[in-house]
Coordinates of C-alpha atoms in Angstrom, one line a residue:
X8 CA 131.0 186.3 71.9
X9 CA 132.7 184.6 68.8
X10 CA 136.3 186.4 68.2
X11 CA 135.9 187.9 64.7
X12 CA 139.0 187.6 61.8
X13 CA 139.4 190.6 59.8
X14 CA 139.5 190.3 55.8
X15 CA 142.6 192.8 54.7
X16 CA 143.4 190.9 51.7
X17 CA 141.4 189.1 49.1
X18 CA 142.7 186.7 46.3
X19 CA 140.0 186.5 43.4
X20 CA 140.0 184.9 40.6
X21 CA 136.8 183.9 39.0
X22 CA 135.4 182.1 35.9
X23 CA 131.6 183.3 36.5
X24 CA 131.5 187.1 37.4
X25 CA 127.7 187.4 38.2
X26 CA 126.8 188.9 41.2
X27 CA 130.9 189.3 41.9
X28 CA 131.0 193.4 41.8
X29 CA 128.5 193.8 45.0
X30 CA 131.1 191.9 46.9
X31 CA 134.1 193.4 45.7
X32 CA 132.1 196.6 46.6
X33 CA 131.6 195.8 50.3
X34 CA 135.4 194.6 50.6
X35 CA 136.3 197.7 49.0
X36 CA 134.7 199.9 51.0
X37 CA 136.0 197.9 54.3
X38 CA 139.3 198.7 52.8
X39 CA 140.4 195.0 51.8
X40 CA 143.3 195.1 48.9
X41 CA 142.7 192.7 46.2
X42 CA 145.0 190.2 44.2
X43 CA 143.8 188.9 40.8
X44 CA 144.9 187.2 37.1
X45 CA 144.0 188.3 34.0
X46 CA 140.4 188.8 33.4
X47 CA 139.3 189.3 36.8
X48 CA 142.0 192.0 37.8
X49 CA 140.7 193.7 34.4
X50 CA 137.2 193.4 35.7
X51 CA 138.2 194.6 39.3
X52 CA 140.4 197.4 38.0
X53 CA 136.9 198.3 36.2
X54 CA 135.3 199.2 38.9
X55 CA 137.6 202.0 39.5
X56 CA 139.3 199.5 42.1
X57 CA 143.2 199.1 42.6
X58 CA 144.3 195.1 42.5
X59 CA 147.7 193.7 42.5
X60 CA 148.8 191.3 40.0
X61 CA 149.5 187.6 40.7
X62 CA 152.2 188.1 38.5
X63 CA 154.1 190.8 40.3
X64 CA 153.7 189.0 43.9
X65 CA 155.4 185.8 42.6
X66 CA 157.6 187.4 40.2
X67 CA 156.5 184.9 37.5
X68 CA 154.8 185.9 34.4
X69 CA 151.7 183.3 33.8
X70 CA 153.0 180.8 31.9
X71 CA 152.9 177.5 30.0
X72 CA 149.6 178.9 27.9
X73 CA 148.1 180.1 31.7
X74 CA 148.3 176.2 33.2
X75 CA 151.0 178.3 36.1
X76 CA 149.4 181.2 37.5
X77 CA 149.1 181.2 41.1
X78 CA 151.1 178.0 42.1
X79 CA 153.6 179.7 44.0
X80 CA 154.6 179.9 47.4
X81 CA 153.8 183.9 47.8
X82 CA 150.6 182.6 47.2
X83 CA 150.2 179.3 48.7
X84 CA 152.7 180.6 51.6
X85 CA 150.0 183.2 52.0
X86 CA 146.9 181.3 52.5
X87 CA 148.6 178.5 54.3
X88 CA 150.0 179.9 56.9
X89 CA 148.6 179.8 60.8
X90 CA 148.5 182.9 61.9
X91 CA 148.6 181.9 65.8
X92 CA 151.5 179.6 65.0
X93 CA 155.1 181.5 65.6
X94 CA 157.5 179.5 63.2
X95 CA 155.0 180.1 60.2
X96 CA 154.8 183.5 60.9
X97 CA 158.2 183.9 61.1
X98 CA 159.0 182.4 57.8
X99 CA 156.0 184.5 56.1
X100 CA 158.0 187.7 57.3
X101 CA 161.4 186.1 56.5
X102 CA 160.5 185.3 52.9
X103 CA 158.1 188.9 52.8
X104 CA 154.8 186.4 52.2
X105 CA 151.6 189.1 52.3
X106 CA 148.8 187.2 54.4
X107 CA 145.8 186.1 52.2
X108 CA 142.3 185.8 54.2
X109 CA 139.6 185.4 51.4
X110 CA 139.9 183.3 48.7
X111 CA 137.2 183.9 45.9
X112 CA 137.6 181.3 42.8
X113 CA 135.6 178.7 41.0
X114 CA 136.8 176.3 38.6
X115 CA 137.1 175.7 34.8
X116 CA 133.6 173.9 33.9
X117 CA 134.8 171.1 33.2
X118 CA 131.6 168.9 33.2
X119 CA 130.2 171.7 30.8
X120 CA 133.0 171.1 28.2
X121 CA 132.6 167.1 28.5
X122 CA 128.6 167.3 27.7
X123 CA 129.4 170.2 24.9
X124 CA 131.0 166.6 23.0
X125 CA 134.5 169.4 23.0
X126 CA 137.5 167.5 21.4
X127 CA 140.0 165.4 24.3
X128 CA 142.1 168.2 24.0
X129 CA 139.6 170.7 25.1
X130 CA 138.3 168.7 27.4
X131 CA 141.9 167.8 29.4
X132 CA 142.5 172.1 29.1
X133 CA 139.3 172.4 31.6
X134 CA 140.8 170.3 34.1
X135 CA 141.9 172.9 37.0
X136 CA 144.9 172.6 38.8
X137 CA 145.4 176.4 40.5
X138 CA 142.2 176.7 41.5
X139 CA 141.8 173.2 43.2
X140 CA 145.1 174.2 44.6
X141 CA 143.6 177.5 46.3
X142 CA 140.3 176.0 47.5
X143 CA 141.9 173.3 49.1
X144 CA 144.5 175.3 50.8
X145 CA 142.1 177.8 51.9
X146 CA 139.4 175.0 53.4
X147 CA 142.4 173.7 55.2
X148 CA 143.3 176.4 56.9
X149 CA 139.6 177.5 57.2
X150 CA 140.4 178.9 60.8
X151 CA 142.3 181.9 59.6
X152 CA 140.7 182.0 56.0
X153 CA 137.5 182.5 54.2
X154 CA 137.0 180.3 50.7
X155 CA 133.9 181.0 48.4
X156 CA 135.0 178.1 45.7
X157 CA 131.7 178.6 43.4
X158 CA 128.9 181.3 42.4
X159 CA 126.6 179.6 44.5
X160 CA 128.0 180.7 48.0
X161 CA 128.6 184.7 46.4
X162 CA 125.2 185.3 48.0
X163 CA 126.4 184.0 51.5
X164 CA 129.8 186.1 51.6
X165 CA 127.7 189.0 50.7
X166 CA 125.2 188.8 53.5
X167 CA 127.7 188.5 55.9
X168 CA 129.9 191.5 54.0
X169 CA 126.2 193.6 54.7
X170 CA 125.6 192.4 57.9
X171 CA 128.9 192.2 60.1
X172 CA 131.3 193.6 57.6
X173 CA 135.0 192.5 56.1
X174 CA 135.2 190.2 59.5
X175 CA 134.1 186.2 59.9
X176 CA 133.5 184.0 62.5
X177 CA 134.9 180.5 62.8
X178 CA 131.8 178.9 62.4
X179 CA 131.2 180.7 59.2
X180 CA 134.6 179.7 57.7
X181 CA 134.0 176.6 59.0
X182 CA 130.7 176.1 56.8
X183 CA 132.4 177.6 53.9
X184 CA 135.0 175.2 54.1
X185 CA 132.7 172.3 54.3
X186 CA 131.1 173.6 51.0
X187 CA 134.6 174.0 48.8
X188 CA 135.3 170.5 50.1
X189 CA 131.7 169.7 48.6
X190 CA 132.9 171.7 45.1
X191 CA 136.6 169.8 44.7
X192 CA 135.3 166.5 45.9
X193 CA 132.4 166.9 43.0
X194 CA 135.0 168.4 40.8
X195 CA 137.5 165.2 41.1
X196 CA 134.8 163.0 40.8
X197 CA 133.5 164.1 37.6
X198 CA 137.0 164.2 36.2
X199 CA 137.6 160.3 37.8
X200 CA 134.2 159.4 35.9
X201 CA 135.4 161.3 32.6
X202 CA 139.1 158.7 33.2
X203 CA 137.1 155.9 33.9
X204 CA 134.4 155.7 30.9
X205 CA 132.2 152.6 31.9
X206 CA 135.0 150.4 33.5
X207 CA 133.1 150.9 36.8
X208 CA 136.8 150.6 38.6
X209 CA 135.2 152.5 41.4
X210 CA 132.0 154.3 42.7
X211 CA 132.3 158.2 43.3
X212 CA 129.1 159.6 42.3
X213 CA 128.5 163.2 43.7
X214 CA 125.8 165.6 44.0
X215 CA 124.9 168.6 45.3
X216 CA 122.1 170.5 46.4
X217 CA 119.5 168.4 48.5
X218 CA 116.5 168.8 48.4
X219 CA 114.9 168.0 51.7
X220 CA 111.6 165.8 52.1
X221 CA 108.8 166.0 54.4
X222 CA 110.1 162.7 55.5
X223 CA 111.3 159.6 54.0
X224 CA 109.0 156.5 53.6
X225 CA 107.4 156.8 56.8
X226 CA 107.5 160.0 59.2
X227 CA 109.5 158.7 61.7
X228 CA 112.3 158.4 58.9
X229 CA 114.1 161.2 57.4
X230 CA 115.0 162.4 53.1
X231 CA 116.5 163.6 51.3
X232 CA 116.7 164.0 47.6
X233 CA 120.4 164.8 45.6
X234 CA 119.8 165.7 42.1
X235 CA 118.4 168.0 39.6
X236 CA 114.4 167.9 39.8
X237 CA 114.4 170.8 37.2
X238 CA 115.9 169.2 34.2
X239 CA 113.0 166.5 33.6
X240 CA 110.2 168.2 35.5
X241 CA 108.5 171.0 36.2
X242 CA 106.1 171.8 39.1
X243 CA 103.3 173.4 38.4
X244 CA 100.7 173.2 41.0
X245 CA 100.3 171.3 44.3
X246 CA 102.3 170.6 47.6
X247 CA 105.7 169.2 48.2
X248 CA 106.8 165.9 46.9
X249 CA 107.5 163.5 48.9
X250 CA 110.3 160.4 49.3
X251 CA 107.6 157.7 48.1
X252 CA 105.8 160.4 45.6
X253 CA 109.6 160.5 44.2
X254 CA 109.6 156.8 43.9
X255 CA 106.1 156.7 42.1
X256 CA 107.2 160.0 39.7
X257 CA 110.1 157.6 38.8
X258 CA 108.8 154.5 38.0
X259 CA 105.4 156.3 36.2
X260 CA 107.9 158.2 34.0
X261 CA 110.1 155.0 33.2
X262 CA 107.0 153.3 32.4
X263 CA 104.9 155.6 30.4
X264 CA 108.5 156.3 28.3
X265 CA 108.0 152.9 27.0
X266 CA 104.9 153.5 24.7
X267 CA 104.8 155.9 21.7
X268 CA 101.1 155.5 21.3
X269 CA 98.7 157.7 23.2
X270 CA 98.6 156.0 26.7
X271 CA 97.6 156.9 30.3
X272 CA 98.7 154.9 33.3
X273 CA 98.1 154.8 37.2
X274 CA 100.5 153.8 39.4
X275 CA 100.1 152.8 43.6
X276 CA 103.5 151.6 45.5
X277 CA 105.4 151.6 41.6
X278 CA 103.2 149.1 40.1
X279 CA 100.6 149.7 37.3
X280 CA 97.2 149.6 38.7
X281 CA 95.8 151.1 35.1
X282 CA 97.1 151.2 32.2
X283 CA 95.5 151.5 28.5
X284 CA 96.5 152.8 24.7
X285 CA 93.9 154.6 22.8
X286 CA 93.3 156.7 19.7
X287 CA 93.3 159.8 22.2
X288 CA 94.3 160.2 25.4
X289 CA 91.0 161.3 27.1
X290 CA 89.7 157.3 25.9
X291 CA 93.3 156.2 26.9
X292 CA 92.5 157.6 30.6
X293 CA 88.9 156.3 30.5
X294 CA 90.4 152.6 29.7
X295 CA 93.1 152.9 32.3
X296 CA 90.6 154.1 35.3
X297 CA 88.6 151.0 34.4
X298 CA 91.2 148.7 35.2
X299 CA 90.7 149.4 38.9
X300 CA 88.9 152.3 39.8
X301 CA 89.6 151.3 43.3
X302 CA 93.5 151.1 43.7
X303 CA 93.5 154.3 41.1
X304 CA 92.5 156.5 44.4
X305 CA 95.0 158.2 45.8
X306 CA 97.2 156.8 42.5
X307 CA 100.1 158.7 40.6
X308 CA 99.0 159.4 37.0
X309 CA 101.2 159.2 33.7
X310 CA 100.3 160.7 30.5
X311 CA 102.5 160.6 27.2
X312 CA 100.4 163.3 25.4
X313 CA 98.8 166.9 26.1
X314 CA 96.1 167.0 28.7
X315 CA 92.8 168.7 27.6
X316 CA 90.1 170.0 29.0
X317 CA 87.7 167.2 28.8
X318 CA 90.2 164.6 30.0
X319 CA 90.9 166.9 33.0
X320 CA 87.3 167.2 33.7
X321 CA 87.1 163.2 34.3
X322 CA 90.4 162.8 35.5
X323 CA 89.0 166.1 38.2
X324 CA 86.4 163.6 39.4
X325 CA 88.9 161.2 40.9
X326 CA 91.1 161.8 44.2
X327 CA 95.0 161.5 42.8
X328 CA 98.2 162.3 44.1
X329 CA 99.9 163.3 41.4
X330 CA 99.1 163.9 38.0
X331 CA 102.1 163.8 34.9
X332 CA 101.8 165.1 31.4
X333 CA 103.9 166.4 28.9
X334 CA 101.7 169.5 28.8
X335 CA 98.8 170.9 30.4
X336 CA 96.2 173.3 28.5
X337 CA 95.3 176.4 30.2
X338 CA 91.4 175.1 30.5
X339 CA 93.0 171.9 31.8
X340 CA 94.8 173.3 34.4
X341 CA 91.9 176.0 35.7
X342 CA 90.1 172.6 36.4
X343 CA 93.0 170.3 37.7
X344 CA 94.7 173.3 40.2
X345 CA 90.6 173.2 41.8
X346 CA 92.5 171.0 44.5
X347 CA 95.3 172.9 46.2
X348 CA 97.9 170.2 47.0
X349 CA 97.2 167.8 44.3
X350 CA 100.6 167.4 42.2
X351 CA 100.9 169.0 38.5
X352 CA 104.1 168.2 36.6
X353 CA 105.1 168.4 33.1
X354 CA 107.7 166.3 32.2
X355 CA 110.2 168.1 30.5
X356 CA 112.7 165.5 29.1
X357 CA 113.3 161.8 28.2
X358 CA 115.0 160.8 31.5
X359 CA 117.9 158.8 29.9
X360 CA 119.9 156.9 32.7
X361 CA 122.8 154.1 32.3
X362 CA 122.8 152.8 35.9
X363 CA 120.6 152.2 38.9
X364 CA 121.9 151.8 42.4
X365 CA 120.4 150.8 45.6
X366 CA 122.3 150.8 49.4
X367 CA 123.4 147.0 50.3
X368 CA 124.8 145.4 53.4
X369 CA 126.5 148.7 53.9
X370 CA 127.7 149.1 50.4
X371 CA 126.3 149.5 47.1
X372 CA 124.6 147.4 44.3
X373 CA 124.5 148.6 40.9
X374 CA 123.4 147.6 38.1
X375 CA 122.7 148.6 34.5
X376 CA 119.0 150.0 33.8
X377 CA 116.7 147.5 32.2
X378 CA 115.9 149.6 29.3
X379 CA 114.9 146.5 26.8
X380 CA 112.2 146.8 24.6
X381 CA 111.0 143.3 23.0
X382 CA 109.1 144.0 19.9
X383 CA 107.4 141.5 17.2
X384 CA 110.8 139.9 16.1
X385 CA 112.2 139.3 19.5
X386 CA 108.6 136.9 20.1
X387 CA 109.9 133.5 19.5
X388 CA 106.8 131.0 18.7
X389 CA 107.6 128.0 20.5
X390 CA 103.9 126.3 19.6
X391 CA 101.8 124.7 17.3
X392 CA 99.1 127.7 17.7
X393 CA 100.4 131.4 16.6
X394 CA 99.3 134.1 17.8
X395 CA 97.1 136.1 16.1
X396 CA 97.9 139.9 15.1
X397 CA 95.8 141.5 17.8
X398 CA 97.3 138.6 20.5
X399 CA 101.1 140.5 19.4
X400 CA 100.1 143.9 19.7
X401 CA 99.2 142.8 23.3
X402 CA 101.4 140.6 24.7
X403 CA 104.0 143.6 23.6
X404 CA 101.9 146.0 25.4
X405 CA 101.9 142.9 28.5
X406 CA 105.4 142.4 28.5
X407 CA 106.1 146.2 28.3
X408 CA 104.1 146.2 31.4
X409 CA 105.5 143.3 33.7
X410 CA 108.9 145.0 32.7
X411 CA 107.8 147.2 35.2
X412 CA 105.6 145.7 37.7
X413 CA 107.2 144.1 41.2
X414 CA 108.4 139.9 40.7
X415 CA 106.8 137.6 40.7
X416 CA 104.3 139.6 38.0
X417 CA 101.8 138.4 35.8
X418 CA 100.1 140.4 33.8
X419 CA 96.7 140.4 31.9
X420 CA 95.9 142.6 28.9
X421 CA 93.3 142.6 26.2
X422 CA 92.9 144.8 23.2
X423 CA 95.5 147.3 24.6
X424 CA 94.2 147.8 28.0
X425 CA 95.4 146.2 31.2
X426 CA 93.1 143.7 32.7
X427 CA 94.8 143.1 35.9
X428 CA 98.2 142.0 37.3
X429 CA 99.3 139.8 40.3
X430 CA 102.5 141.4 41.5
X431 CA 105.4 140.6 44.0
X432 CA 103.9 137.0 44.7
X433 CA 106.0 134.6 46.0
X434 CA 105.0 132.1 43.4
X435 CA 104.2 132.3 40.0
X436 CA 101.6 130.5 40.0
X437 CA 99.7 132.8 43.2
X438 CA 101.0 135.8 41.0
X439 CA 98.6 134.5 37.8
X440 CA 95.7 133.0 40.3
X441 CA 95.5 136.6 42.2
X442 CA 95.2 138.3 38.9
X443 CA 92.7 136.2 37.4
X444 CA 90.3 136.4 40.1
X445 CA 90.9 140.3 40.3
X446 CA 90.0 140.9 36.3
X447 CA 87.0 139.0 37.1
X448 CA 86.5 140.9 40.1
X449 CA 86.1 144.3 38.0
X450 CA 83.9 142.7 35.5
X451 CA 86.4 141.7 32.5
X452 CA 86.2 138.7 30.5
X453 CA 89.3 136.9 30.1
X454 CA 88.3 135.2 26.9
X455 CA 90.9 136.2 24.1
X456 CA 93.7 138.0 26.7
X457 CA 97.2 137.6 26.8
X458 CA 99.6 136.7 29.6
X459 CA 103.0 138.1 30.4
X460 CA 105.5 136.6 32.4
X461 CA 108.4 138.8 33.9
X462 CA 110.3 134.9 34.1
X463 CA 109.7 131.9 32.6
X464 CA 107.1 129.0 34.1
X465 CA 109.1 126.4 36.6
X466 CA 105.8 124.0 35.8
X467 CA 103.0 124.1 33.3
X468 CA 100.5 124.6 36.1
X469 CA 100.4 128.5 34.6
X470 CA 99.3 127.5 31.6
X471 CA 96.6 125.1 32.6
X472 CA 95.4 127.7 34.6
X473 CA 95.9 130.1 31.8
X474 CA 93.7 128.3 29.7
X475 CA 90.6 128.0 32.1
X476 CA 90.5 131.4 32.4
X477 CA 90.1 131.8 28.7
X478 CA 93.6 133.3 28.2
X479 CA 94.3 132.0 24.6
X480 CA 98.5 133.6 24.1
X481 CA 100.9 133.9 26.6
X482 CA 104.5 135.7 26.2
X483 CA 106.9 134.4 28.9
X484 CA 111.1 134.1 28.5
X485 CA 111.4 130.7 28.5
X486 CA 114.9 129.3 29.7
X487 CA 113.1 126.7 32.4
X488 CA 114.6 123.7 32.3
X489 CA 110.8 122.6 32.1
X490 CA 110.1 124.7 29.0
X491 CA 108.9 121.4 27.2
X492 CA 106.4 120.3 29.5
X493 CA 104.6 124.7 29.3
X494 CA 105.1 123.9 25.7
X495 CA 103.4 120.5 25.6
X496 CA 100.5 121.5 27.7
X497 CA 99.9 125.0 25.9
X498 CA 99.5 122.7 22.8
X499 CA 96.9 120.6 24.3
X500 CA 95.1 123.4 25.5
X501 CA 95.5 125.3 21.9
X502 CA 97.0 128.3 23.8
X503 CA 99.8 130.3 21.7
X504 CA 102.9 130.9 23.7
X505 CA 106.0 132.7 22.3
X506 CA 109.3 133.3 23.6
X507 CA 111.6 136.1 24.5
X508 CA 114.3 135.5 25.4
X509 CA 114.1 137.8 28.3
X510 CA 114.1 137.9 31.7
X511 CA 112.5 141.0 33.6
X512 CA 113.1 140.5 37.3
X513 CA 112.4 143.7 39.6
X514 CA 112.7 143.6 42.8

């Protein structure tokens, strides 16, 4: 059986106070004594319980507007020292050190007070320095000493307070150690990141709480997911997501942010098999199923409006994974949840990120998020033929797309639908030819359809081939060293071709 440590003293000092006075009971009752600051001894003495001040161990007031309060070696001496080892034991009893065994503390909020937009000042006064003290000392010497360093492990210490009592095994201070490693290690790195603005002069990102997956891309393969679900999304029917349903949520949602118009897409393996912008969004999903009514089962679904009835009705028809909206009416949902593990989320909020990262050669590549949006101005003309005004509205709509869809892309579009797209081709040229024959293959007419390139043409075979097909404006970058020989042939051919600028690689 695993030897047992007894709690007989408890240091506490707490920001968040939830769910704190059903623990303080238990200890209480096992006959632990408690030490405490300011408003935690008040809120301990509260309780009818007796608590010795911080201040009368060390025989220092707090001090220095409360940035001293527990940095002292009565304290530290306390928590510190091994209780099997005979020289620290000796100098605890020389110097009249009480024993600490439980540490319960959490730390100013600091990331709070940086996304309140709090003055410097503020900001710098949330930076604990006791606290991180404590927790660290504690977690070090984890084999004589429990440390709870946040509200999220007061339900742990009190299970084990129900179940075995004021006494821990090492194992269990062992895991509580791990997690107030996990609190200051997120702690300093949210401090290094508030230092470091955008100067990237290291990479500590940190997060807590994963969220294990059924598995990762294939079941063989394990996941994990590390970050906050909640703030953008809600669930609200359906089973668990998955590592490559995570993928596909993510590159719907980055997608679909980039219209303002009502628009529906489908998305298989992060590409846009459907896409279309409509008056309303039941004719937006209509135009989008078109597209490929084949690749759209099994798809992921992104909406930027409401979901009705009637659009769930058709959309019910269709086999999906998952389905995302920025709201689901009551009626719509009756007809969508008819299918127990198909996926239901509302997208809650914009999602708004700076970076992107991805694991490399054992490190890490990142990069800044392509979040450019080319609109009318940014298309450069570069031929005698201009496009007209329906030809702009959708080579926008075309280059909004192949922002998003796997290199080499081309993409087709015609009166603000999607007609098809060759992605992740290993030439251009097969990219344009595989999406040609598949618009053809579902019945659309090419005649009067815009290109977009996510790079510019290396030859002008594109645009010959462009042409054929009935293609009559094409937006591409431009910046091949060969941009005069697309340009000449799109003249002879009396196909428009404009100019971004732009490149939109994805990989």
């Amino acid at each position: 059986m695993t030897m047992k440590k007894i709690i007989r003293r408890a240091l506490v000092s707490v920001y968040h106070k939830e769910g704190l006075a059903e623990i303080l009971a238990e200890l209480n009752q096992a006959g632990v004594e408690f030490i405490s600051t300011g408003g935690t001894r008040a809120f301990i003495e509260s309780l009818g319980y007796p608590c010795e001040a911080v201040e009368d161990l060390t025989q220092y007031p707090s001090m220095l507007g409360g940035r001293v309060k527990t940095l002292h070696p009565a304290i530290l001496g306390g928590i510190l020292a091994r209780r099997d080892h005979k020289t620290d034991q000796e100098e605890v009893a020389k110097y009249q050190i009480p024993l600490i065994d439980l540490i319960i503390v959490d730390l100013y909020p600091f990331e709070a007070t940086v996304a309140s937009g709090a003055s410097p000042e503020e900001i710098i006064e949330k930076i604990d320095v006791g606290g991180i003290s404590l927790i660290r000392g504690a977690a070090k010497n984890f084999a004589d000493v429990v440390i709870v360093a946040s509200q999220a492990q007061y339900a742990p210490l009190y299970k084990i307070l129900k179940a075995q009592g004021a006494k821990t095994t090492l194992e269990q201070r062992r895991t509580f150690a791990r997690d107030a490693f996990a609190v200051s290690s997120g702690y300093d790195a949210a401090i290094f990141r508030y230092f470091d603005a955008d100067a990237q002069t290291a990479f500590r990102p940190s997060a807590d709480h994963p969220q294990p997956l059924r598995y990762g891309e294939n079941p063989h393969q394990r996941g994990f997911f590390f970050g906050d679900l909640g703030r953008y999304l809600e669930q609200l029917h359906g089973k668990e997501l998955s590592y490559n349903n995570l993928q596909d949520i993510d590159a719907a949602i980055q997608l679909i942010q980039d219209f303002e118009e009502p628009s529906f897409a489908i998305l298989k393996h992060n590409n846009a098999c459907g896409f279309a912008s409509r008056s309303t969004i039941l004719e937006a999903w209509e135009a989008a199923l078109a597209c490929d009514p084949v690749s759209a089962f099994g798809g992921v679904l992104v909406a930027n409006r409401p979901i009705d009835q009637a659009t769930a009705g058709s959309i019910n028809q269709l086999f999906l994974e998952v389905l995302i909206a920025p709201e689901f009416s009551p009626e719509a949902l009756e007809v969508l949840k008819s299918k127990k593990n198909r996926i239901l989320l509302v997208q809650k909020a914009r999602i708004e990120s700076q970076w992107t990262y991805r694991s490399m050669l054992g490190g890490v590549l990142q990069q800044e998020c392509d979040t450019a949006i080319e609109v009318a101005k940014d298309l450069r003309p570069v031929t005698q033929k201009t496009a007209t005004e329906r030809e702009v509205e959708d080579m926008i709509l075309a280059n909004k797309l192949v922002k998003h869809s796997k290199s080499n892309a081309i993409v087709l579009a015609k009166d603000g639908q999607l007609l098809a797209s060759g992605i992740g081709q290993t030439s251009r040229v097969d990219a344009l030819r595989h999406a040609i024959d598949k618009a053809r293959g579902f019945g659309f007419s090419l005649e009067g359809a815009v290109l977009a390139s996510d790079a510019f043409f290396p030859f002008d075979d594109c645009v010959t081939l462009a042409a054929e097909a009935g293609i009559t404006a094409i937006v591409q970058p431009g910046g091949s060293v060969r941009d005069e020989d697309s340009i000449k042939k799109a003249d002879e051919l009396g196909v428009a071709m404009v100019f971004t600028g732009v490149r939109h690689f994805k990989h």
